[in-house]
Coordinates of C-alpha atoms in Angstrom, one line a residue:
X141 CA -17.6 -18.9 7.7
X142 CA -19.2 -18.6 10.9
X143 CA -16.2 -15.7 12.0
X144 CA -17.5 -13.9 9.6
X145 CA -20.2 -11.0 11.0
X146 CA -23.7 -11.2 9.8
X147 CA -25.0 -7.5 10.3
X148 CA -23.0 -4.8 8.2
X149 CA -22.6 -1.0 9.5
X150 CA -23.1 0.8 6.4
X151 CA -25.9 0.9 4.1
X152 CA -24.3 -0.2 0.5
X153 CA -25.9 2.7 -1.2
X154 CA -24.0 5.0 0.9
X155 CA -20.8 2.8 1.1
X156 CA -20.7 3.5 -2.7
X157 CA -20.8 7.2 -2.5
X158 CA -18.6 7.5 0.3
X159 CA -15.6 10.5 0.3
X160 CA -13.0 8.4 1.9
X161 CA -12.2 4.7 0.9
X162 CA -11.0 3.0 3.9
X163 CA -9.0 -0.6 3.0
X164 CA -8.3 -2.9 5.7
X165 CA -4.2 -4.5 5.5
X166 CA -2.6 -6.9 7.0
X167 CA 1.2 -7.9 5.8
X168 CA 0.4 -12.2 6.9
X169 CA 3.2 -12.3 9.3
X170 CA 4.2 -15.2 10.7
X171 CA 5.6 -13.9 13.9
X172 CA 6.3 -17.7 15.2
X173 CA 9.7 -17.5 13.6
X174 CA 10.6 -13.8 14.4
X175 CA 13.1 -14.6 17.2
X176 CA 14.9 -17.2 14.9
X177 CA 18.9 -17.7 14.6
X178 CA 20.6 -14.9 12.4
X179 CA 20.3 -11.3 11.6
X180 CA 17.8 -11.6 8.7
X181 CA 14.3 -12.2 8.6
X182 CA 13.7 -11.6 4.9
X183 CA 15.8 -13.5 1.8
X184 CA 18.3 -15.6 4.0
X185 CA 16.4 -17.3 7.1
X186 CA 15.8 -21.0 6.4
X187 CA 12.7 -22.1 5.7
X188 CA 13.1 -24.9 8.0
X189 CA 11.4 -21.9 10.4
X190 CA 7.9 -22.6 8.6
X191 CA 5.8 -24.9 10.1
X192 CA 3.3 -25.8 7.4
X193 CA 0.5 -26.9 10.2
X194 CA 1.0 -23.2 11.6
X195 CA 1.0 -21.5 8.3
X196 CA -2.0 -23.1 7.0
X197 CA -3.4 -21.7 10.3
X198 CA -2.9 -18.3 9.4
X199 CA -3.3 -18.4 5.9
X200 CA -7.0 -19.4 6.4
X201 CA -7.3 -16.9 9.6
X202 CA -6.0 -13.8 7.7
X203 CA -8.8 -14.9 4.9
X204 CA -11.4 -14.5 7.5
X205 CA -9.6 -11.2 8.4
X206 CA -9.9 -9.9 4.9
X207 CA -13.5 -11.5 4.3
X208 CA -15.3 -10.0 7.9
X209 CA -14.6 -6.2 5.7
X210 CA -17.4 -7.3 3.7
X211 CA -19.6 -6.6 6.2
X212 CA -18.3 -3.7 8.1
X213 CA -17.8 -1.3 5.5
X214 CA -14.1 -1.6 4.6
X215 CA -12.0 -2.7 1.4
X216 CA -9.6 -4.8 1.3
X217 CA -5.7 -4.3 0.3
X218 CA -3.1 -6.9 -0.1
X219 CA 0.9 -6.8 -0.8
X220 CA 3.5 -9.0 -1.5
X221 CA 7.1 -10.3 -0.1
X222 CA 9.1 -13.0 -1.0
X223 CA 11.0 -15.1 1.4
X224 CA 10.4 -13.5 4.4
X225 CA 8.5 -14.0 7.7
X226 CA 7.4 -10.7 8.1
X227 CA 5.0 -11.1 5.0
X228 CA 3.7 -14.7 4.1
X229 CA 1.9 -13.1 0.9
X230 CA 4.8 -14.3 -1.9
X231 CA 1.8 -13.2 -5.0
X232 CA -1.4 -11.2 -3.6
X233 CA -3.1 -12.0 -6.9
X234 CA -3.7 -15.5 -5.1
X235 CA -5.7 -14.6 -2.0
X236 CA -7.4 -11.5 -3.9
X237 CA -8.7 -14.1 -6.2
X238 CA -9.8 -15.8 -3.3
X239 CA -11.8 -12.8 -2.1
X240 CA -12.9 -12.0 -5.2
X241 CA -15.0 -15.0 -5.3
X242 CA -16.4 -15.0 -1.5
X243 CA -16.7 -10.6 -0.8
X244 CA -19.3 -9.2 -2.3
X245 CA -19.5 -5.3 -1.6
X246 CA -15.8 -4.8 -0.7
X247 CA -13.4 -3.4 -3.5
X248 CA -10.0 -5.1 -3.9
X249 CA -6.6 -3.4 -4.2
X250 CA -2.9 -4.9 -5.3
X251 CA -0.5 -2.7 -3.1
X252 CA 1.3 -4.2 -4.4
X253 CA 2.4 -6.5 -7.8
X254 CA 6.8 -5.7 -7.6
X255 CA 6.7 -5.0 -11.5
X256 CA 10.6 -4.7 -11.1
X257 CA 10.7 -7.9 -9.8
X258 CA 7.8 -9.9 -11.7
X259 CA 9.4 -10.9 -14.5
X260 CA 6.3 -11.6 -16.9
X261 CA 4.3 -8.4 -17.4
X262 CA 1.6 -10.2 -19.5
X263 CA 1.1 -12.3 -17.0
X264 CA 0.4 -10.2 -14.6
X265 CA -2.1 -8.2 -17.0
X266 CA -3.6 -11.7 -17.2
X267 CA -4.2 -11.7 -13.6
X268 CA -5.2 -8.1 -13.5
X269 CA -8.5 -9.3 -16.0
X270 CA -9.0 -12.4 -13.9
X271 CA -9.4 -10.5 -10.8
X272 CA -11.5 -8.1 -12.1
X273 CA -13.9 -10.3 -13.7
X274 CA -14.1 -12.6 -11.1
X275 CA -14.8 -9.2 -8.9
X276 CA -17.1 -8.0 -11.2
X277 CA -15.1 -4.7 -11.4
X278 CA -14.1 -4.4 -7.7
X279 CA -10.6 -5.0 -8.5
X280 CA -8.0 -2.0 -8.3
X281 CA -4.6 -2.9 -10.0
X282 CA -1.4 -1.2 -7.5
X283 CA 1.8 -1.8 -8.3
X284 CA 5.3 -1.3 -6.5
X285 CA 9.1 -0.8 -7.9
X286 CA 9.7 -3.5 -5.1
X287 CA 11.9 -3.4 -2.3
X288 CA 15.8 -3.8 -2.4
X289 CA 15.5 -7.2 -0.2
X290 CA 14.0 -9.1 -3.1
X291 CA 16.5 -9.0 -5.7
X292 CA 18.3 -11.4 -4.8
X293 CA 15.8 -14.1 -4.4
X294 CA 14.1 -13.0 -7.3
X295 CA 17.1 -13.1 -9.6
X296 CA 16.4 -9.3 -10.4
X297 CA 19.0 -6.8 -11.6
X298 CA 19.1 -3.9 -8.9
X299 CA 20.0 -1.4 -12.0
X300 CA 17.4 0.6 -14.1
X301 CA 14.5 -1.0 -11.8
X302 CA 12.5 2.3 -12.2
X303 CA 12.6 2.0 -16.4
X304 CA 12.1 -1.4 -16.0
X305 CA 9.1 -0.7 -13.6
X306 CA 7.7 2.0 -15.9
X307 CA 8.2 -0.3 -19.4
X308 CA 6.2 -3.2 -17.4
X309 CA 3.6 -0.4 -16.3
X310 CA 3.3 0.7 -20.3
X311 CA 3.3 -3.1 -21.8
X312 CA 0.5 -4.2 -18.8
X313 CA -1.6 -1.1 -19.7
X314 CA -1.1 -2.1 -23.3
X315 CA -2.4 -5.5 -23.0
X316 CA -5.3 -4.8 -21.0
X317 CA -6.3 -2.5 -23.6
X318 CA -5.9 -3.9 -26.7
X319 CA -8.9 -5.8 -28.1
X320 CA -8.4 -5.7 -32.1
X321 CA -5.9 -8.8 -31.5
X322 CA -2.4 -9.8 -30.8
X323 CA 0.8 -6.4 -30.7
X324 CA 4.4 -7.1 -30.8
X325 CA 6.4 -5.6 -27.9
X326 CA 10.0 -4.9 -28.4
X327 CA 11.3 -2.8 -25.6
X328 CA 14.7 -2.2 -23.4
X329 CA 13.7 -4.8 -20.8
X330 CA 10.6 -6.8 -22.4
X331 CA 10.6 -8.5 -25.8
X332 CA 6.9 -10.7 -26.7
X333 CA 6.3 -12.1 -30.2
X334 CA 2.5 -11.9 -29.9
X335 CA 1.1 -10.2 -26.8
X336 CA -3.1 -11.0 -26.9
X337 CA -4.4 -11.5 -23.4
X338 CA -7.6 -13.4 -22.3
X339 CA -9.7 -12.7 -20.5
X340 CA -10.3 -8.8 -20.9
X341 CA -10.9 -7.0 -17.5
X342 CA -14.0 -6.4 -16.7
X343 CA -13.5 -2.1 -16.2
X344 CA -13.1 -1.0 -18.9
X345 CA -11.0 0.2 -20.8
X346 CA -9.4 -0.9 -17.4
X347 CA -9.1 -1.1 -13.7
X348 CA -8.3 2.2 -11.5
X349 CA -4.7 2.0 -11.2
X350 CA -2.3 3.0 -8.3
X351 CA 1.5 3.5 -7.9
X352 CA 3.2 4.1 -4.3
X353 CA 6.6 6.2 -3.8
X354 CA 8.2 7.1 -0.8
X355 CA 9.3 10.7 -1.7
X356 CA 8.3 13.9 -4.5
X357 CA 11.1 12.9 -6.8
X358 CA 8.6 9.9 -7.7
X359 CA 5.4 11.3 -8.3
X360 CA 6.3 12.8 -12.0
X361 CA 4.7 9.8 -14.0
X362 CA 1.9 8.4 -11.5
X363 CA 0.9 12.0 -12.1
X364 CA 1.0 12.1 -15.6
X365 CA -0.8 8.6 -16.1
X366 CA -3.6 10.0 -14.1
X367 CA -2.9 7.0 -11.4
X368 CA -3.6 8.0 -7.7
X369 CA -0.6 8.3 -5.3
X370 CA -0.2 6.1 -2.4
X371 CA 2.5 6.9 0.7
X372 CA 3.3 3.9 3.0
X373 CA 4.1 5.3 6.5
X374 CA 5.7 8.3 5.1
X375 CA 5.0 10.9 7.8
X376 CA 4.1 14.6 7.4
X377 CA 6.4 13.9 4.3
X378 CA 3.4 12.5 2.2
X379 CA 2.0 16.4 2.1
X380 CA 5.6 17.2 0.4
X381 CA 4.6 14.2 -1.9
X382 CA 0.4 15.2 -2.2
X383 CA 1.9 18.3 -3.4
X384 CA 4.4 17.7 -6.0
X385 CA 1.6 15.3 -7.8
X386 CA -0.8 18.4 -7.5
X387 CA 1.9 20.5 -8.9
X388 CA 2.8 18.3 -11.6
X389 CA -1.0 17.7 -12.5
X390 CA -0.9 21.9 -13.0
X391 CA 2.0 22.3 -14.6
X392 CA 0.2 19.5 -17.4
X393 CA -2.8 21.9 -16.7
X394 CA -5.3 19.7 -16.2
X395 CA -8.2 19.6 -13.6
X396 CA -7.2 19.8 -9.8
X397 CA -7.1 15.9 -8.7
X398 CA -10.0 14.6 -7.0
X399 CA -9.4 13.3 -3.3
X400 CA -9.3 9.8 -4.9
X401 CA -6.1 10.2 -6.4
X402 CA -4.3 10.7 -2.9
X403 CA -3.8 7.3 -0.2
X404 CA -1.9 7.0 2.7
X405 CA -1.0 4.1 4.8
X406 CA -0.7 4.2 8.3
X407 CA -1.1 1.4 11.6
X408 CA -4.3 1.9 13.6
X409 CA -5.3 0.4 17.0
X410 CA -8.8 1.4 18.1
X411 CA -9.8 0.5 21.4
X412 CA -12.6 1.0 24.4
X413 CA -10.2 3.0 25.9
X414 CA -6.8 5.0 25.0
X415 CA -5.0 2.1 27.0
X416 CA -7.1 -0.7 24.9
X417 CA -6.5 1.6 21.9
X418 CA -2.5 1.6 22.6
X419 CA -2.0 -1.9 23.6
X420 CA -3.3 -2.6 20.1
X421 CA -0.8 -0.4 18.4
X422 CA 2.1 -2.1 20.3
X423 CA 1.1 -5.5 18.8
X424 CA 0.1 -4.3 15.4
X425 CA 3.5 -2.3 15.0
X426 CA 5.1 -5.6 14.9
X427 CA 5.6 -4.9 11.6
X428 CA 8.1 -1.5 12.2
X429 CA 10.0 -3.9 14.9
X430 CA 10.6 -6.5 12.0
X431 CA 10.5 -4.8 8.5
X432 CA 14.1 -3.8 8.5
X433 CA 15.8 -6.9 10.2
X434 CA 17.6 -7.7 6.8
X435 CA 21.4 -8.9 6.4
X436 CA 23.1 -5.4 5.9
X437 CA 24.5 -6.7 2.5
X438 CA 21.1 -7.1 1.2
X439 CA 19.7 -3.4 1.8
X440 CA 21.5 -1.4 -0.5
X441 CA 22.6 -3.7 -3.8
X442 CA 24.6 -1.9 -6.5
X443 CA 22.7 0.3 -8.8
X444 CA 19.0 0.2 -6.9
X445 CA 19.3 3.2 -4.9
X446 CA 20.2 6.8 -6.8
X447 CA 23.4 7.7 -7.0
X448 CA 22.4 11.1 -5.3
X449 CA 21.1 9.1 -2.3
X450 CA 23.7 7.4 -1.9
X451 CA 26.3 10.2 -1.5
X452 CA 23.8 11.9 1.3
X453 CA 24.2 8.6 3.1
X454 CA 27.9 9.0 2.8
X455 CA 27.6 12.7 3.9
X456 CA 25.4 11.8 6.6
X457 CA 28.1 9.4 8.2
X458 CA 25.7 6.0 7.6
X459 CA 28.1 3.3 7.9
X460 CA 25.7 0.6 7.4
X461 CA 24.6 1.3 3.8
X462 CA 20.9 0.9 4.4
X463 CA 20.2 3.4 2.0
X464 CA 16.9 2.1 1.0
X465 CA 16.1 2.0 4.5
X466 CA 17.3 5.0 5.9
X467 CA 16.2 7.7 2.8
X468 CA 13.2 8.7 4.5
X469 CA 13.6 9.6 8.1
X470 CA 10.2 10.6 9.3
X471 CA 9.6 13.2 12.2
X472 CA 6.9 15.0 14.2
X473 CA 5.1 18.0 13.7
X474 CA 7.8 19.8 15.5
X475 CA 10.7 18.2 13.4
X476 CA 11.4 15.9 16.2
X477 CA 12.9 12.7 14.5
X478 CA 10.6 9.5 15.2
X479 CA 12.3 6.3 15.9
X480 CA 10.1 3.6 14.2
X481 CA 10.7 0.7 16.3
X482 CA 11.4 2.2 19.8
X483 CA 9.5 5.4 19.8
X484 CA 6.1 5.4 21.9
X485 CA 2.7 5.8 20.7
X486 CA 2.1 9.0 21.1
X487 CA 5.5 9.8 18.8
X488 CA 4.1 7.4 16.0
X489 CA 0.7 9.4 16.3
X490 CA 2.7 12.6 16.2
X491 CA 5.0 11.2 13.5
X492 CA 1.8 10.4 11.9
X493 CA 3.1 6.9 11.3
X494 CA 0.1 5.7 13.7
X495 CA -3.3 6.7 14.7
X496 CA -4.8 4.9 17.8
X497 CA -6.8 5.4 20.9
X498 CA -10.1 5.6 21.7
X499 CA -12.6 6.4 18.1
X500 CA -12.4 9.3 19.1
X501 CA -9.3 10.0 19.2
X502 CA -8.3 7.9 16.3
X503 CA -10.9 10.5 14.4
X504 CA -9.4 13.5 15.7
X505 CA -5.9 12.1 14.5
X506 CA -7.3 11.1 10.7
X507 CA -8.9 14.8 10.8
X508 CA -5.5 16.0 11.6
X509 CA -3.5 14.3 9.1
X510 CA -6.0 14.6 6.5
X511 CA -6.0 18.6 6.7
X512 CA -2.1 18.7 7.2
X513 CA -0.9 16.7 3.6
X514 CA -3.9 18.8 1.8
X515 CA -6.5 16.1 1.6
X516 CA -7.0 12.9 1.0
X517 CA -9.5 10.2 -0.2
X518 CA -7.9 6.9 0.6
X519 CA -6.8 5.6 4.3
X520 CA -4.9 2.2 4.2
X521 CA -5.1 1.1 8.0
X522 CA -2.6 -1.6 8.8
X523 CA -5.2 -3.3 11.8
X524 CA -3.4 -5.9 12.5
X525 CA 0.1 -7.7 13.0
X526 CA 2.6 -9.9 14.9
X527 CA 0.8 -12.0 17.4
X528 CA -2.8 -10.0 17.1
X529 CA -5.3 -12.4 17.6
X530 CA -8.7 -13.2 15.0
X531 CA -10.5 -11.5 18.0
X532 CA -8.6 -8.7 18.5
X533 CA -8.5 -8.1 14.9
X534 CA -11.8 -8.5 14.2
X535 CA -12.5 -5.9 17.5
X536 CA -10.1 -3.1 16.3
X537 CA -12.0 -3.1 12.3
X538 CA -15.2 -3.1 13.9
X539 CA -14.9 0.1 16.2
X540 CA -13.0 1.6 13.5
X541 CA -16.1 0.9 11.0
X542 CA -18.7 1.3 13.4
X543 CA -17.3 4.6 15.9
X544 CA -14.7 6.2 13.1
X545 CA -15.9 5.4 9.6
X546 CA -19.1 7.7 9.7
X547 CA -17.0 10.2 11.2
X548 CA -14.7 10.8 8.5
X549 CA -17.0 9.8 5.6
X550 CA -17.5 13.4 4.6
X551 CA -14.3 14.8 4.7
X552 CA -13.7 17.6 2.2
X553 CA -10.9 18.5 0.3
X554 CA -8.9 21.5 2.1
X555 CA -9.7 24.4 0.4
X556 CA -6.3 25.7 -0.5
X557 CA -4.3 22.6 -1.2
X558 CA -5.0 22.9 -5.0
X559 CA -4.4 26.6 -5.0
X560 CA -1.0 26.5 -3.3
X561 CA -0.1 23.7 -6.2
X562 CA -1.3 26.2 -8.6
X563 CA 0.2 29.1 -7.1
X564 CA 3.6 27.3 -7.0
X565 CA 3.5 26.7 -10.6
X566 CA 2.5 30.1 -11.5
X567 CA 5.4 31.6 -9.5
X568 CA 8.0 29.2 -11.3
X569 CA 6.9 29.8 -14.6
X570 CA 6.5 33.7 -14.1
X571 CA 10.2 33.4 -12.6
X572 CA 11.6 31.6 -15.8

């Protein structure tokens, strides 16, 4: 308790109107075991690396991460991984109910519950209500197809994961918003006798929901369901991805999507200086450094990846079959290809993987990026990773509230972003 700051930055009234949501994300490493025998730090290394006096360290240290956002002006969003040491989080439904019962202000976002790998739907709509309840409504429900590391530990089958993903989307949806008492479900994947859940959530008819993809292909249902789009370190590819959902929202012709309905996650380090700034970066990017260590026969299992991504590998000359891995390649304004875990800051800023440096360079950088995808209403700031201290941590949120926050508040939605969507879709239709 007594890491926690006492004076927040923001008056609440005006945290609730804000234009851009700014969520505070850490993936709980624990970095202690990074350098550990093998070539895998997900699925395979041996568990005999944690050190349940360490972890219980960091597990109550990352809560006080999570709980100082209360007071500076920043939500809070949480993931999940299984068997790994790059990501100690194996159900973020656990430490979000956690924070649902000590934040007050901050909302609370699942990014997110691996439908494809969560083998229980229901009971994740069960943990959707809790959550929100508990929250009183702060909760937003994310969810992820999952990555290709998991399966394996999970017992998942690597085929149809995105109709599976989609049927545990529809049956979730279902069950939070069915009140007139128990429904059968008899689908491809899911089959319950008597589906009736309790609690209720309390948003009704139910909590703002998001879906993340990695590239335009994706976005054709988290468009139609109305859901908002998230892109995790995707580059100047996320205004490829911005654009298809605002095309597809057009061609259903319904109103232009608001800014809320477009997120992007990125690393920050915010510092006194640019060097302060940097050196803040270089700890939190960790994460890039780490992410992809996985045994090679666990990247690419039979049936996860498309079949047309696949043969581009093969075209390409990738030996390694990291498909999953490797499909997006992310590169700077100038088409420069950024390496993710050698390049230097300023090629992550450019890549707009990062944005660090003084506030007010970080600003700049957001005010950048922001215009160049066609707007956006949701920043996910990973602020922390690998060894990053409490301190640190708690130093790099608090300029960022304090210095960038009120700077990019008000940040309006590019005036042409919508009416290049709509322009697209009245060219293709007039050409059909």
């Amino acid at each position: 308790a007594e890491r926690r700051l006492a004076t927040p930055y923001l008056d609440p009234q005006r945290r609730m109107e804000t234009e851009m949501d700014v969520w505070f994300f850490t993936e709980q490493p624990y970095p202690q075991a990074w350098d550990a025998e093998g070539d895998s730090l997900r699925a395979t290394l041996p568990n005999k690396y944690f050190d349940p006096r360490i972890g219980a360290e960091l597990y109550n240290r990352y809560l006080d991460d999570w709980a100082a956002c209360d007071d500076l002006g920043l939500n809070i969003m949480i993931n999940e991984h299984h068997s790994s040491a790059t990501c100690l989080t194996s159900s973020c439904t656990l430490p979000l109910a956690v924070l649902a019962r000590i934040t007050k202000k901050a909302k609370l976002l699942s990014l997110g519950i691996p439908l494809a790998n969560r083998l229980d739907p229901v009971r994740v709509a069960e943990e959707i209500a809790y959550i929100d309840c508990l929250s009183r409504g702060r909760f937003n429900a994310g969810f992820v197809r999952g990555v290709p590391y998991e399966m394996a530990p999970t017992n998942s089958l690597p085929a149809r994961t995105n109709e599976r993903f989609w049927e545990a989307h529809d049956l979730i949806l279902k069950a939070l918003t069915t009140t007139d008492g128990p429904f059968n479900w008899t689908g491809d994947f899911y089959e319950y006798r008597q589906v009736n859940i309790w609690p209720r959530p309390y948003t009704q008819p139910h909590p703002k929901m998001w879906v993340s993809t990695g590239h335009a292909t994706g976005v054709g249902k988290i468009a139609e369901n109305g859901h908002t789009i998230a892109c995790v370190f995707s580059g100047k590819n996320a205004a490829n991805i911005f654009n298809a959902y605002r095309q597809r929202v057009a061609e259903l012709g319904r109103p232009e999507p608001t800014k809320d309905k477009f997120a992007y996650v990125g690393l920050v380090g915010v510092g006194g200086t640019q060097e302060e700034g940097f050196q803040r970066l270089e700890t939190v990017r960790g994460y890039l450094r780490t992410a992809s260590k996985v045994a090679p026969a666990l990247t690419n299992p039979p049936g996860y990846a498309p079949i047309a991504a696949n043969v581009s590998a093969l075209k390409t000359g990738q030996k390694t079959g990291r498909v999953a891995a490797d499909f997006l390649k992310v590169v700077t304004r100038e088409n420069k290809p950024v390496n993710m875990m050698t390049g230097t800051a300023e090629e992550l800023i450019e890549g707009g993987l990062a944005f660090a440096g003084t506030p007010d360079q970080v600003t700049e950088q957001i005010k950048r990026f922001h215009e160049n995808v066609g707007g956006m209403g949701n920043l996910i700031m990973m602020a922390q990773g690998g060894f990053l201290s409490h301190e640190d941590t708690i130093k790099n949120l608090a300029l960022f509230s304090r210095e960038v926050l009120p700077q990019i508040q008000d940040l309006k939605m590019p005036q042409d972003a919508a009416f290049d969507a709509r322009e697209e879709t009245r060219l293709r239709a007039n050409a059909n």
